[in-house]
Short mmCIF file of C-alpha atoms in Angstrom, two decimals:
data_model
loop_
_atom_site.label_atom_id
_atom_site.label_comp_id
_atom_site.label_asym_id
_atom_site.label_seq_id
_atom_site.Cartn_x
_atom_site.Cartn_y
_atom_site.Cartn_z
CA UNK A 228 67.02 -97.03 -181.59
CA UNK A 229 67.45 -94.13 -184.17
CA UNK A 230 70.88 -92.91 -184.63
CA UNK A 231 69.83 -89.37 -183.21
CA UNK A 232 69.13 -91.26 -179.96
CA UNK A 233 72.33 -93.31 -179.76
CA UNK A 234 74.19 -89.88 -180.64
CA UNK A 235 72.57 -88.20 -177.76
CA UNK A 236 73.29 -91.04 -175.38
CA UNK A 237 77.11 -90.96 -176.05
CA UNK A 238 77.56 -87.50 -176.51
CA UNK A 239 75.30 -85.74 -174.16
CA UNK A 240 74.17 -83.47 -177.15
CA UNK A 241 70.90 -83.34 -178.96
CA UNK A 242 70.93 -82.78 -182.65
CA UNK A 243 68.08 -80.43 -183.96
CA UNK A 244 67.32 -81.42 -187.43
CA UNK A 245 65.05 -78.38 -188.26
CA UNK A 246 66.54 -76.00 -190.53
CA UNK A 247 67.42 -72.21 -189.07
CA UNK A 248 66.87 -69.00 -190.82
CA UNK A 249 70.61 -69.34 -191.77
CA UNK A 250 70.41 -72.31 -193.89
CA UNK A 251 69.67 -75.25 -192.38
CA UNK A 252 72.90 -75.62 -190.22
CA UNK A 253 73.07 -78.28 -187.13
CA UNK A 254 72.43 -76.67 -183.70
CA UNK A 255 73.70 -78.34 -180.82
CA UNK A 256 72.26 -77.63 -177.33
CA UNK A 257 73.49 -79.49 -173.97
CA UNK A 258 71.09 -81.75 -173.01
CA UNK A 259 70.27 -81.30 -169.19
CA UNK A 260 68.71 -84.54 -167.55
CA UNK A 261 66.53 -85.16 -170.66
CA UNK A 262 64.88 -81.57 -170.57
CA UNK A 263 67.04 -79.85 -172.90
CA UNK A 264 68.21 -77.01 -170.88
CA UNK A 265 71.44 -75.75 -169.69
CA UNK A 266 74.17 -77.63 -167.98
CA UNK A 267 73.99 -77.48 -164.15
CA UNK A 268 77.88 -77.17 -164.12
CA UNK A 269 78.77 -73.72 -165.19
CA UNK A 270 76.07 -72.32 -162.63
CA UNK A 271 77.46 -74.59 -159.90
CA UNK A 272 80.88 -73.11 -160.61
CA UNK A 273 79.88 -69.88 -160.30
CA UNK A 274 78.18 -70.07 -157.25
CA UNK A 275 81.24 -71.94 -155.71
CA UNK A 276 83.68 -69.20 -156.63
CA UNK A 277 81.19 -66.24 -155.49
CA UNK A 278 81.07 -67.94 -151.95
CA UNK A 279 84.88 -68.49 -151.80
CA UNK A 280 85.26 -64.70 -152.55
CA UNK A 281 82.83 -63.80 -150.06
CA UNK A 282 84.87 -65.81 -147.51
CA UNK A 283 87.88 -64.50 -148.11
CA UNK A 284 86.41 -60.86 -148.13
CA UNK A 285 84.93 -61.57 -144.62
CA UNK A 286 88.38 -63.10 -143.37
CA UNK A 287 90.49 -59.68 -144.47
CA UNK A 288 87.57 -57.56 -143.17
CA UNK A 289 87.73 -59.27 -139.55
CA UNK A 290 91.97 -58.99 -139.64
CA UNK A 291 91.42 -55.02 -140.36
CA UNK A 292 88.90 -54.95 -137.73
CA UNK A 293 91.07 -56.55 -135.16
CA UNK A 294 94.17 -54.37 -135.94
CA UNK A 295 92.21 -51.45 -135.86
CA UNK A 296 90.22 -52.11 -132.56
CA UNK A 297 91.08 -49.86 -129.66
CA UNK A 298 92.06 -52.11 -126.85
CA UNK A 299 92.41 -50.80 -123.37
CA UNK A 300 93.70 -52.41 -119.78
CA UNK A 301 95.11 -55.55 -119.55
CA UNK A 302 94.36 -56.44 -123.05
CA UNK A 303 96.41 -54.05 -124.77
CA UNK A 304 98.85 -55.30 -127.31
CA UNK A 305 102.38 -53.80 -127.79
CA UNK A 306 101.25 -53.42 -131.85
CA UNK A 307 98.75 -50.70 -131.04
CA UNK A 308 101.54 -49.08 -128.43
CA UNK A 309 102.91 -45.58 -129.99
CA UNK A 310 106.46 -45.06 -128.36
CA UNK A 311 106.19 -41.19 -129.17
CA UNK A 312 103.62 -41.10 -126.69
CA UNK A 313 104.53 -41.80 -123.01
CA UNK A 314 103.00 -41.03 -119.80
CA UNK A 315 105.61 -40.39 -117.13
CA UNK A 316 105.69 -40.55 -113.53
CA UNK A 317 108.98 -40.06 -111.42
CA UNK A 318 109.13 -40.84 -107.98
CA UNK A 319 111.54 -42.32 -105.56
CA UNK A 320 109.73 -42.02 -102.45
CA UNK A 321 107.58 -44.87 -101.59
CA UNK A 322 103.32 -44.28 -101.73
CA UNK A 323 100.61 -46.19 -101.73
CA UNK A 324 99.14 -44.12 -104.44
CA UNK A 325 101.45 -45.54 -107.16
CA UNK A 326 99.44 -48.45 -108.62
CA UNK A 327 96.25 -46.99 -107.95
CA UNK A 328 97.01 -44.17 -109.99
CA UNK A 329 99.08 -45.61 -112.45
CA UNK A 330 96.09 -48.06 -113.47
CA UNK A 331 93.48 -45.19 -113.34
CA UNK A 332 95.46 -43.08 -115.65
CA UNK A 333 95.93 -46.51 -117.91
CA UNK A 334 92.33 -46.76 -118.04
CA UNK A 335 91.44 -43.30 -118.88
CA UNK A 336 94.39 -41.99 -121.10
CA UNK A 337 94.03 -43.38 -124.88
CA UNK A 338 95.06 -46.47 -125.51
CA UNK A 339 97.86 -45.99 -127.66
CA UNK A 340 99.91 -44.16 -124.95
CA UNK A 341 102.79 -46.04 -123.19
CA UNK A 342 103.42 -45.59 -119.47
CA UNK A 343 106.98 -45.31 -117.77
CA UNK A 344 107.52 -45.32 -114.28
CA UNK A 345 111.10 -44.11 -112.98
CA UNK A 346 111.95 -44.31 -109.55
CA UNK A 347 114.19 -46.10 -106.84
CA UNK A 348 114.72 -49.48 -106.38
CA UNK A 349 111.71 -49.71 -103.55
CA UNK A 350 109.33 -48.20 -105.65
CA UNK A 351 109.94 -49.73 -108.88
CA UNK A 352 109.52 -53.00 -107.04
CA UNK A 353 106.44 -52.37 -105.30
CA UNK A 354 105.00 -51.29 -108.53
CA UNK A 355 105.96 -54.60 -110.72
CA UNK A 356 105.13 -57.04 -107.96
CA UNK A 357 101.35 -56.05 -108.13
CA UNK A 358 99.81 -58.45 -110.26
CA UNK A 359 97.64 -55.76 -112.35
CA UNK A 360 100.66 -53.94 -112.99
CA UNK A 361 102.90 -57.14 -113.80
CA UNK A 362 100.19 -57.89 -116.76
CA UNK A 363 100.50 -54.69 -118.28
CA UNK A 364 104.28 -54.87 -118.09
CA UNK A 365 103.91 -58.32 -119.77
CA UNK A 366 102.33 -56.36 -122.67
CA UNK A 367 104.84 -53.52 -123.13
CA UNK A 368 101.44 -50.81 -121.83
CA UNK A 369 103.80 -50.16 -118.68
CA UNK A 370 107.58 -50.02 -117.98
CA UNK A 371 108.72 -49.56 -114.34
CA UNK A 372 112.72 -48.91 -114.25
CA UNK A 373 115.15 -47.81 -111.85
CA UNK A 374 116.38 -43.97 -112.49
CA UNK A 375 120.08 -43.80 -114.17
CA UNK A 376 123.01 -44.54 -111.61
CA UNK A 377 124.01 -40.96 -111.93
CA UNK A 378 120.79 -39.39 -111.07
CA UNK A 379 119.01 -38.57 -107.65
CA UNK A 380 115.62 -36.98 -107.29
CA UNK A 381 114.38 -36.54 -103.74
CA UNK A 382 113.62 -32.99 -104.07
CA UNK A 383 111.74 -30.11 -106.69
CA UNK A 384 115.24 -28.50 -107.48
CA UNK A 385 116.38 -31.99 -108.41
CA UNK A 386 113.60 -32.64 -110.59
CA UNK A 387 113.81 -29.46 -112.23
CA UNK A 388 117.91 -30.14 -113.08
CA UNK A 389 116.63 -33.62 -114.53
CA UNK A 390 113.85 -32.31 -117.23
CA UNK A 391 115.77 -29.52 -117.95
CA UNK A 392 118.71 -31.48 -119.50
CA UNK A 393 119.30 -32.54 -122.93
CA UNK A 394 120.62 -35.81 -122.10
CA UNK A 395 117.49 -36.77 -120.30
CA UNK A 396 115.48 -36.76 -123.69
CA UNK A 397 118.09 -38.46 -125.55
CA UNK A 398 118.97 -41.25 -123.32
CA UNK A 399 115.85 -41.79 -120.97
CA UNK A 400 113.13 -40.80 -122.45
CA UNK A 401 113.52 -41.40 -126.22
CA UNK A 402 112.04 -42.06 -128.57
CA UNK A 403 108.91 -39.74 -127.02
CA UNK A 404 107.75 -36.76 -128.56
CA UNK A 405 104.70 -36.19 -126.42
CA UNK A 406 105.10 -36.67 -122.55
CA UNK A 407 102.42 -36.50 -120.06
CA UNK A 408 103.89 -35.83 -116.63
CA UNK A 409 101.70 -36.66 -113.76
CA UNK A 410 102.13 -37.22 -109.84
CA UNK A 411 100.82 -38.45 -106.97
CA UNK A 412 98.59 -35.29 -106.38
CA UNK A 413 97.32 -35.03 -109.84
CA UNK A 414 94.19 -36.83 -111.10
CA UNK A 415 92.50 -37.10 -114.80
CA UNK A 416 88.38 -37.02 -114.52
CA UNK A 417 86.63 -40.24 -116.09
CA UNK A 418 83.32 -38.39 -116.38
CA UNK A 419 85.12 -35.92 -118.49
CA UNK A 420 84.53 -36.09 -122.69
CA UNK A 421 87.78 -34.35 -123.43
CA UNK A 422 90.64 -36.58 -124.22
CA UNK A 423 94.55 -35.85 -123.56
CA UNK A 424 94.69 -36.53 -127.56
CA UNK A 425 92.86 -33.41 -127.94
CA UNK A 426 95.89 -30.81 -126.61
CA UNK A 427 98.69 -32.65 -128.90
CA UNK A 428 99.12 -29.51 -130.92
CA UNK A 429 100.33 -27.39 -128.03
CA UNK A 430 103.99 -27.73 -126.88
CA UNK A 431 102.97 -27.19 -123.14
CA UNK A 432 99.62 -27.48 -121.41
CA UNK A 433 98.95 -27.66 -117.87
CA UNK A 434 96.35 -26.14 -115.19
CA UNK A 435 97.00 -22.36 -115.56
CA UNK A 436 99.03 -20.41 -113.20
CA UNK A 437 97.38 -17.15 -111.52
CA UNK A 438 100.40 -14.86 -112.48
CA UNK A 439 101.01 -16.40 -116.24
CA UNK A 440 98.99 -16.16 -119.39
CA UNK A 441 100.54 -18.96 -120.84
CA UNK A 442 102.21 -22.47 -120.12
CA UNK A 443 100.70 -24.15 -116.86
CA UNK A 444 101.34 -26.53 -113.98
CA UNK A 445 103.77 -29.08 -114.70
CA UNK A 446 102.36 -31.69 -111.96
CA UNK A 447 99.98 -32.94 -114.57
CA UNK A 448 101.37 -31.29 -117.86
CA UNK A 449 101.45 -32.45 -121.85
CA UNK A 450 104.67 -31.27 -122.99
CA UNK A 451 106.33 -31.54 -126.60
CA UNK A 452 109.62 -33.02 -126.74
CA UNK A 453 111.05 -31.54 -129.86
CA UNK A 454 110.10 -27.95 -128.41
CA UNK A 455 111.59 -28.63 -125.34
CA UNK A 456 115.02 -29.47 -127.46
CA UNK A 457 114.97 -26.30 -129.03
CA UNK A 458 115.17 -24.38 -126.05
CA UNK A 459 117.92 -26.51 -124.26
CA UNK A 460 120.07 -26.03 -127.57
CA UNK A 461 119.72 -22.63 -127.12
CA UNK A 462 119.82 -21.88 -123.30
CA UNK A 463 120.62 -23.83 -120.08
CA UNK A 464 118.73 -24.08 -117.12
CA UNK A 465 120.67 -22.35 -114.13
CA UNK A 466 119.89 -24.43 -110.81
CA UNK A 467 120.14 -20.94 -108.99
CA UNK A 468 117.07 -19.93 -110.93
CA UNK A 469 114.11 -19.63 -108.58
CA UNK A 470 111.83 -20.59 -110.89
CA UNK A 471 111.03 -24.66 -111.00
CA UNK A 472 111.32 -26.51 -114.28
CA UNK A 473 107.70 -26.05 -115.11
CA UNK A 474 107.76 -22.34 -114.98
CA UNK A 475 111.13 -21.72 -116.80
CA UNK A 476 110.07 -24.19 -119.38
CA UNK A 477 107.04 -22.79 -120.56
CA UNK A 478 108.04 -19.18 -120.11
CA UNK A 479 111.50 -19.97 -121.75
CA UNK A 480 110.05 -21.61 -124.78
CA UNK A 481 107.78 -18.58 -125.39
CA UNK A 482 110.74 -16.49 -125.20
CA UNK A 483 112.37 -17.71 -128.08
CA UNK A 484 109.43 -17.97 -130.31
CA UNK A 485 107.82 -20.85 -129.47
CA UNK A 486 104.31 -19.75 -129.72
CA UNK A 487 102.16 -22.83 -129.46
CA UNK A 488 102.16 -22.46 -125.38
CA UNK A 489 98.58 -23.18 -124.00
CA UNK A 490 97.03 -19.94 -123.24
CA UNK A 491 95.12 -19.61 -120.12
CA UNK A 492 91.46 -19.59 -121.38
CA UNK A 493 92.21 -22.77 -123.29
CA UNK A 494 94.06 -24.45 -120.71
CA UNK A 495 91.19 -24.12 -118.18
CA UNK A 496 89.87 -26.84 -120.18
CA UNK A 497 92.59 -28.95 -119.49
CA UNK A 498 92.95 -28.45 -115.62
CA UNK A 499 92.42 -26.80 -112.56
CA UNK A 500 95.36 -26.11 -110.05
CA UNK A 501 95.29 -22.57 -108.36
CA UNK A 502 92.49 -21.12 -110.63
CA UNK A 503 88.65 -22.47 -110.32
CA UNK A 504 87.39 -24.09 -113.57
CA UNK A 505 84.03 -25.64 -114.39
CA UNK A 506 84.44 -29.53 -115.32
CA UNK A 507 87.97 -29.73 -116.43
CA UNK A 508 89.40 -32.74 -117.59
CA UNK A 509 91.96 -32.72 -114.79
CA UNK A 510 92.88 -31.52 -111.31
CA UNK A 511 96.34 -30.86 -109.17
CA UNK A 512 96.51 -30.04 -105.62
CA UNK A 513 99.77 -29.96 -104.12
CA UNK A 514 102.12 -31.86 -101.84
CA UNK A 515 100.11 -35.26 -102.37
CA UNK A 516 96.82 -33.72 -101.47
CA UNK A 517 97.72 -31.77 -98.19
CA UNK A 518 97.98 -28.49 -100.23
CA UNK A 519 94.51 -27.31 -101.24
CA UNK A 520 93.27 -24.39 -103.36
CA UNK A 521 90.69 -22.29 -102.14
CA UNK A 522 89.77 -21.78 -105.63
CA UNK A 523 88.91 -25.49 -105.89
CA UNK A 524 88.21 -26.61 -102.17
CA UNK A 525 87.04 -22.78 -100.27
CA UNK A 526 83.34 -23.64 -100.17
CA UNK A 527 80.82 -26.65 -99.49
CA UNK A 528 79.47 -25.57 -102.72
CA UNK A 529 82.99 -25.89 -104.33
CA UNK A 530 83.73 -29.16 -103.00
CA UNK A 531 80.31 -30.88 -103.80
CA UNK A 532 80.59 -29.69 -107.20
CA UNK A 533 84.08 -31.27 -107.43
CA UNK A 534 83.28 -34.40 -105.57
CA UNK A 535 80.39 -35.06 -108.10
CA UNK A 536 81.90 -34.49 -111.23
CA UNK A 537 85.74 -35.84 -110.26
CA UNK A 538 85.35 -38.68 -107.41
CA UNK A 539 88.66 -40.08 -108.13
CA UNK A 540 90.27 -36.98 -106.54
CA UNK A 541 89.52 -38.15 -103.12
CA UNK A 542 91.95 -40.98 -104.11
CA UNK A 543 94.81 -38.64 -103.09
CA UNK A 544 93.25 -36.04 -100.53
CA UNK A 545 94.81 -36.05 -97.16
CA UNK A 546 91.21 -37.27 -95.32
CA UNK A 547 90.56 -38.26 -91.84
CA UNK A 548 87.02 -39.28 -91.10
CA UNK A 549 87.12 -38.25 -87.37
CA UNK A 550 86.73 -34.73 -88.75
CA UNK A 551 83.07 -36.38 -89.89
CA UNK A 552 81.98 -37.35 -86.10
CA UNK A 553 80.73 -35.45 -83.58
CA UNK A 554 82.72 -34.50 -80.32
CA UNK A 555 81.19 -37.22 -78.24
CA UNK A 556 81.39 -39.91 -80.82
CA UNK A 557 85.03 -40.62 -79.99
CA UNK A 558 84.41 -41.92 -76.72
CA UNK A 559 81.61 -43.93 -77.73
CA UNK A 560 83.93 -45.38 -80.66
CA UNK A 561 86.24 -46.38 -78.19
CA UNK A 562 84.01 -48.41 -76.08
CA UNK A 563 82.43 -50.16 -78.82
CA UNK A 564 83.51 -53.94 -79.15
CA UNK A 565 84.38 -56.05 -82.14
CA UNK A 566 81.31 -58.60 -83.21
CA UNK A 567 82.47 -61.82 -82.88
CA UNK A 568 81.54 -64.93 -84.91
CA UNK A 569 79.50 -67.47 -82.90
#
């Protein structure tokens, strides 16, 4: 075996004996399986490094996507919730509507909103014991708690007093900045392409009144706490005032120079209460569905339009199926016997 061959076997290098253009110096080349090509090791290492980098990028991308996914309903995670956006229902009276309405609003309102139910021991217990609500309570999406011991709310006057006290916003509703107030005679329409968040630039928005160019019905309204607190630092609500809290707050905020109270033409897109609006985002009736506006329900055509656009409103209407039958149907109905299993 030649000296060159022995050297190649021991070192893995081949010595080129031909002289090059720079004076005949030896050139070394890595032997690759005897073919004289470059080594496979650096190429394999580069491929491995690239694959490792790609895996890292995929992992980080997946984590970022999971952190930004909007999750609604029972899968909502506390990390996605915004405590400054609070949907609020206050009711000390037992109602079969509390849970269905609460769950409906949770499904329609943007997912970062939190929900607060304030009520009596009876209403809070009835809300919290249902499995569907309990799952959302466990995630932090919903909180159901008793009204403060020093607060009694059984009528509109007491509600007006509660919602016009600075103490309420400092201690009960803190840290809320945007409050969506809703009641058992209000509804958001799932068919609407509009979102509550589209109206966050306003200090007050509700279904427009016939007697005010600005403001709107408080039964389903979006309110900015900082603007309310600015008003309450200058004026106090007089319980003898005949105006309910929603009329007083909207009017007095505008009187002190708060100019972002939603005007009627824009508020029509938010909702309908005593004025007609074509396909609004929400509706508000009155007295738990017993008080209906002629502008909403006055004709068959209006009702058909409303029920097709927002069938959820039937949830709180005071409806009796007897009115759907003829006069001769009632005695026939009474004579019908239940079908018995054989």
